[in-house]
């Protein structure tokens, strides 16, 4: 059992003028095998939470704790967080010109495990994962995210997750920019990894459409840098019908 604990987390972001406080005391616990949907309007702090946990230098933790199985995540470097079992699927994956997908994946797997995977088994694993995500084999020879469509970028994120097998995955608006078919394939990938490895998932989204495929155990509404309400799937259904107005009015 793996547990990610976020305790009274406060985070500021660097701006041209001065640091701006975004998170104002977030408490959240994600266990192995659980899916937590993080929902909220633009600017509520959802992506800030993701990048602060991952260790993005733009975000400064001004208070609180992030613990992974009792270990202080905030004291770890970015690579150490990944080695400890944290994974971030970015909303806008970056291009890495000159580095092929196959080289990138094997290098990442080596860095996570501390040793290179056996080539024969690795090639088989990569092919199987790509087939599951309905990715053509030629994809492995392309440069990372260079010229990729939105759907290809998101499939590549899930491909990484499937091969690296993290303990906790933070998916930052993985559903954005996906058509119906790509959304289904990506969602199936998330469910497959969770079923096979006991992955804990923090799924950040604006909309409920991905929740038709990736069923959440818990739903948390983010407003003004805090968790305004938590509940089950029914809370997401209410948000679909009512929007965030009542939470925004309460925050004001």
Short mmCIF file of C-alpha atoms in Angstrom, two decimals:
data_model
loop_
_atom_site.label_atom_id
_atom_site.label_comp_id
_atom_site.label_asym_id
_atom_site.label_seq_id
_atom_site.Cartn_x
_atom_site.Cartn_y
_atom_site.Cartn_z
CA UNK A 1 0.00 0.00 0.00
CA UNK A 2 1.34 3.40 -1.05
CA UNK A 3 0.01 6.65 0.41
CA UNK A 4 0.51 10.21 -0.80
CA UNK A 5 -0.37 12.69 1.95
CA UNK A 6 -0.77 16.41 1.29
CA UNK A 7 -1.03 18.37 4.52
CA UNK A 8 -1.97 22.06 4.74
CA UNK A 9 -0.04 22.79 1.54
CA UNK A 10 0.58 26.43 0.63
CA UNK A 11 2.23 27.27 -2.70
CA UNK A 12 3.19 30.54 -4.39
CA UNK A 13 4.10 31.07 -8.04
CA UNK A 14 6.76 33.46 -9.31
CA UNK A 15 5.47 36.45 -11.31
CA UNK A 16 7.15 39.50 -12.84
CA UNK A 17 6.18 41.60 -9.82
CA UNK A 18 6.23 39.37 -6.76
CA UNK A 19 5.29 35.82 -5.71
CA UNK A 20 1.54 35.17 -5.90
CA UNK A 21 -0.05 32.78 -3.41
CA UNK A 22 -2.08 30.11 -5.24
CA UNK A 23 -2.61 27.21 -2.84
CA UNK A 24 -3.93 28.19 0.58
CA UNK A 25 -3.97 25.07 2.70
CA UNK A 26 -4.67 21.89 0.72
CA UNK A 27 -5.31 18.62 2.54
CA UNK A 28 -5.62 15.47 0.46
CA UNK A 29 -4.68 11.78 0.80
CA UNK A 30 -4.38 9.37 -2.14
CA UNK A 31 -3.87 5.64 -1.55
CA UNK A 32 -2.93 2.81 -3.89
CA UNK A 33 -5.81 1.72 -6.07
CA UNK A 34 -7.79 4.93 -5.58
CA UNK A 35 -8.79 7.47 -8.21
CA UNK A 36 -9.29 11.05 -7.01
CA UNK A 37 -10.82 13.50 -9.47
CA UNK A 38 -9.71 17.10 -8.89
CA UNK A 39 -12.21 19.51 -10.43
CA UNK A 40 -12.61 23.26 -10.38
CA UNK A 41 -12.73 26.43 -12.47
CA UNK A 42 -9.73 27.97 -14.22
CA UNK A 43 -7.24 29.53 -11.81
CA UNK A 44 -8.39 27.50 -8.82
CA UNK A 45 -4.98 25.89 -8.23
CA UNK A 46 -5.41 22.41 -9.72
CA UNK A 47 -2.35 22.50 -11.97
CA UNK A 48 -0.35 24.34 -9.31
CA UNK A 49 -0.92 21.38 -7.02
CA UNK A 50 0.34 18.98 -9.69
CA UNK A 51 3.49 20.90 -10.52
CA UNK A 52 4.33 21.67 -6.90
CA UNK A 53 4.23 17.96 -6.07
CA UNK A 54 6.39 17.18 -9.10
CA UNK A 55 8.97 19.83 -8.11
CA UNK A 56 8.62 22.48 -10.83
CA UNK A 57 11.02 25.33 -9.92
CA UNK A 58 8.46 28.01 -10.78
CA UNK A 59 6.39 26.99 -7.75
CA UNK A 60 7.51 27.69 -4.18
CA UNK A 61 6.06 25.75 -1.26
CA UNK A 62 5.51 28.28 1.53
CA UNK A 63 3.97 25.90 4.04
CA UNK A 64 2.74 22.38 4.65
CA UNK A 65 3.97 18.90 3.79
CA UNK A 66 3.85 16.35 0.98
CA UNK A 67 4.65 12.82 2.14
CA UNK A 68 4.98 9.61 0.12
CA UNK A 69 4.83 6.63 2.46
CA UNK A 70 6.03 8.94 5.22
CA UNK A 71 9.00 10.28 3.24
CA UNK A 72 9.30 14.04 2.71
CA UNK A 73 8.69 14.60 -1.00
CA UNK A 74 9.56 18.30 -0.78
CA UNK A 75 13.11 17.43 0.31
CA UNK A 76 13.64 15.35 -2.84
CA UNK A 77 14.95 16.47 -6.21
CA UNK A 78 12.74 16.07 -9.26
CA UNK A 79 14.50 12.84 -10.29
CA UNK A 80 14.26 11.47 -6.76
CA UNK A 81 10.51 12.06 -6.74
CA UNK A 82 10.18 10.05 -9.94
CA UNK A 83 12.37 7.27 -8.54
CA UNK A 84 10.23 7.22 -5.39
CA UNK A 85 7.18 6.46 -7.54
CA UNK A 86 5.58 9.79 -8.50
CA UNK A 87 4.53 10.41 -12.11
CA UNK A 88 3.17 13.55 -13.78
CA UNK A 89 1.35 13.51 -17.11
CA UNK A 90 1.52 17.11 -18.26
CA UNK A 91 -1.30 19.11 -19.79
CA UNK A 92 1.10 20.46 -22.41
CA UNK A 93 3.87 17.87 -22.97
CA UNK A 94 7.09 19.47 -24.22
CA UNK A 95 8.94 18.58 -27.40
CA UNK A 96 12.40 17.01 -27.16
CA UNK A 97 13.98 17.40 -30.62
CA UNK A 98 16.71 14.92 -31.51
CA UNK A 99 15.58 12.29 -28.97
CA UNK A 100 13.53 9.37 -30.26
CA UNK A 101 10.60 8.00 -28.29
CA UNK A 102 12.30 4.61 -27.95
CA UNK A 103 15.53 6.13 -26.56
CA UNK A 104 13.61 8.43 -24.27
CA UNK A 105 11.55 5.60 -22.80
CA UNK A 106 14.51 3.28 -22.21
CA UNK A 107 16.56 6.09 -20.66
CA UNK A 108 13.66 6.97 -18.35
CA UNK A 109 13.16 3.32 -17.35
CA UNK A 110 16.89 2.98 -16.61
CA UNK A 111 16.84 6.13 -14.46
CA UNK A 112 13.82 4.94 -12.49
CA UNK A 113 15.01 1.38 -11.90
CA UNK A 114 18.72 2.09 -11.52
CA UNK A 115 19.61 -0.38 -14.26
CA UNK A 116 18.84 -0.77 -17.96
CA UNK A 117 15.99 -3.15 -18.80
CA UNK A 118 16.92 -6.35 -20.64
CA UNK A 119 16.61 -5.38 -24.28
CA UNK A 120 14.67 -8.43 -25.47
CA UNK A 121 12.01 -8.08 -22.77
CA UNK A 122 11.94 -4.30 -23.08
CA UNK A 123 11.22 -4.36 -26.82
CA UNK A 124 8.39 -6.81 -26.19
CA UNK A 125 6.96 -4.65 -23.37
CA UNK A 126 7.10 -1.48 -25.47
CA UNK A 127 5.40 -3.15 -28.44
CA UNK A 128 2.66 -4.56 -26.21
CA UNK A 129 2.02 -1.20 -24.55
CA UNK A 130 1.93 0.58 -27.91
CA UNK A 131 -0.49 -1.99 -29.31
CA UNK A 132 -2.76 -1.47 -26.30
CA UNK A 133 -2.78 2.26 -26.99
CA UNK A 134 -3.31 1.70 -30.72
CA UNK A 135 -0.02 3.36 -31.62
CA UNK A 136 1.76 2.46 -34.86
CA UNK A 137 5.22 0.90 -34.40
CA UNK A 138 6.81 3.77 -36.39
CA UNK A 139 5.91 6.05 -33.49
CA UNK A 140 8.93 4.73 -31.55
CA UNK A 141 11.34 6.25 -34.09
CA UNK A 142 9.85 9.76 -33.98
CA UNK A 143 11.32 12.55 -31.84
CA UNK A 144 9.57 13.03 -28.51
CA UNK A 145 6.35 15.04 -29.03
CA UNK A 146 7.80 16.78 -32.12
CA UNK A 147 4.95 17.30 -34.55
CA UNK A 148 2.64 15.11 -32.46
CA UNK A 149 -1.08 15.73 -32.48
CA UNK A 150 -2.81 16.37 -29.18
CA UNK A 151 -4.01 12.78 -29.05
CA UNK A 152 -0.54 11.40 -29.82
CA UNK A 153 1.00 13.46 -27.03
CA UNK A 154 -1.51 12.19 -24.49
CA UNK A 155 -1.09 8.57 -25.63
CA UNK A 156 2.66 8.99 -25.24
CA UNK A 157 2.13 10.19 -21.65
CA UNK A 158 0.09 7.08 -20.86
CA UNK A 159 2.66 4.91 -22.66
CA UNK A 160 5.30 6.28 -20.28
CA UNK A 161 3.08 5.58 -17.30
CA UNK A 162 2.40 2.02 -18.42
CA UNK A 163 6.11 1.25 -18.89
CA UNK A 164 7.51 3.10 -15.86
CA UNK A 165 4.84 1.72 -13.48
CA UNK A 166 4.76 4.52 -10.88
CA UNK A 167 3.02 4.25 -7.52
CA UNK A 168 1.06 7.52 -7.77
CA UNK A 169 0.17 9.24 -11.06
CA UNK A 170 -0.95 12.85 -11.36
CA UNK A 171 -2.77 13.39 -14.65
CA UNK A 172 -3.09 17.10 -15.43
CA UNK A 173 -6.03 17.54 -17.81
CA UNK A 174 -5.11 14.45 -19.78
CA UNK A 175 -8.52 14.67 -21.47
CA UNK A 176 -7.94 18.13 -22.98
CA UNK A 177 -7.78 18.21 -26.76
CA UNK A 178 -8.85 14.59 -27.22
CA UNK A 179 -11.54 13.38 -29.59
CA UNK A 180 -13.95 10.69 -28.47
CA UNK A 181 -11.87 7.76 -29.73
CA UNK A 182 -8.59 9.05 -28.26
CA UNK A 183 -10.30 9.77 -24.95
CA UNK A 184 -11.53 6.19 -24.76
CA UNK A 185 -8.11 4.73 -25.60
CA UNK A 186 -6.30 6.95 -23.09
CA UNK A 187 -8.86 6.18 -20.39
CA UNK A 188 -8.54 2.46 -21.04
CA UNK A 189 -4.79 2.87 -20.58
CA UNK A 190 -5.24 4.54 -17.21
CA UNK A 191 -7.63 1.81 -16.07
CA UNK A 192 -5.30 -0.92 -17.31
CA UNK A 193 -2.29 0.40 -15.40
CA UNK A 194 -4.38 0.87 -12.27
CA UNK A 195 -5.74 -2.67 -12.47
CA UNK A 196 -2.33 -4.24 -13.16
CA UNK A 197 -0.22 -2.29 -10.66
CA UNK A 198 -2.54 -0.87 -7.99
CA UNK A 199 -1.72 2.65 -9.16
CA UNK A 200 -3.12 5.60 -7.18
CA UNK A 201 -4.45 8.31 -9.51
CA UNK A 202 -4.97 12.02 -9.05
CA UNK A 203 -6.99 13.05 -12.11
CA UNK A 204 -7.21 16.79 -12.73
CA UNK A 205 -10.01 17.81 -15.08
CA UNK A 206 -12.54 20.52 -15.87
CA UNK A 207 -15.15 18.19 -17.28
CA UNK A 208 -16.94 14.97 -16.41
CA UNK A 209 -16.58 13.29 -19.80
CA UNK A 210 -13.38 11.42 -18.85
CA UNK A 211 -15.14 10.26 -15.67
CA UNK A 212 -17.46 8.20 -17.87
CA UNK A 213 -14.45 6.00 -18.58
CA UNK A 214 -12.21 6.47 -15.51
CA UNK A 215 -14.54 6.08 -12.56
CA UNK A 216 -13.47 8.18 -9.54
CA UNK A 217 -13.59 6.91 -6.00
CA UNK A 218 -13.51 10.50 -4.73
CA UNK A 219 -14.22 13.90 -6.25
CA UNK A 220 -12.70 17.10 -4.84
CA UNK A 221 -13.78 20.61 -5.83
CA UNK A 222 -10.95 23.14 -5.91
CA UNK A 223 -11.82 26.81 -5.44
CA UNK A 224 -9.48 29.65 -4.51
CA UNK A 225 -6.56 27.37 -3.72
CA UNK A 226 -8.41 25.05 -1.37
CA UNK A 227 -10.56 21.93 -1.41
CA UNK A 228 -14.04 23.41 -1.10
CA UNK A 229 -15.92 20.11 -1.00
CA UNK A 230 -15.24 16.39 -1.35
CA UNK A 231 -17.59 13.57 -2.24
CA UNK A 232 -18.22 10.66 -4.57
CA UNK A 233 -19.15 10.41 -8.24
CA UNK A 234 -22.47 12.09 -7.52
CA UNK A 235 -20.60 15.32 -6.75
CA UNK A 236 -19.16 15.32 -10.28
CA UNK A 237 -22.67 14.82 -11.68
CA UNK A 238 -23.88 17.83 -9.68
CA UNK A 239 -21.03 19.93 -11.04
CA UNK A 240 -22.02 18.96 -14.57
CA UNK A 241 -25.55 20.23 -13.92
CA UNK A 242 -24.88 23.24 -11.68
CA UNK A 243 -21.35 24.42 -12.46
CA UNK A 244 -19.10 26.06 -9.88
CA UNK A 245 -21.15 29.16 -9.10
CA UNK A 246 -22.18 28.18 -5.58
CA UNK A 247 -18.56 27.46 -4.63
CA UNK A 248 -17.31 30.71 -6.15
CA UNK A 249 -19.97 32.73 -4.35
CA UNK A 250 -19.11 31.06 -1.04
CA UNK A 251 -15.42 31.83 -1.58
CA UNK A 252 -16.18 35.52 -2.13
#
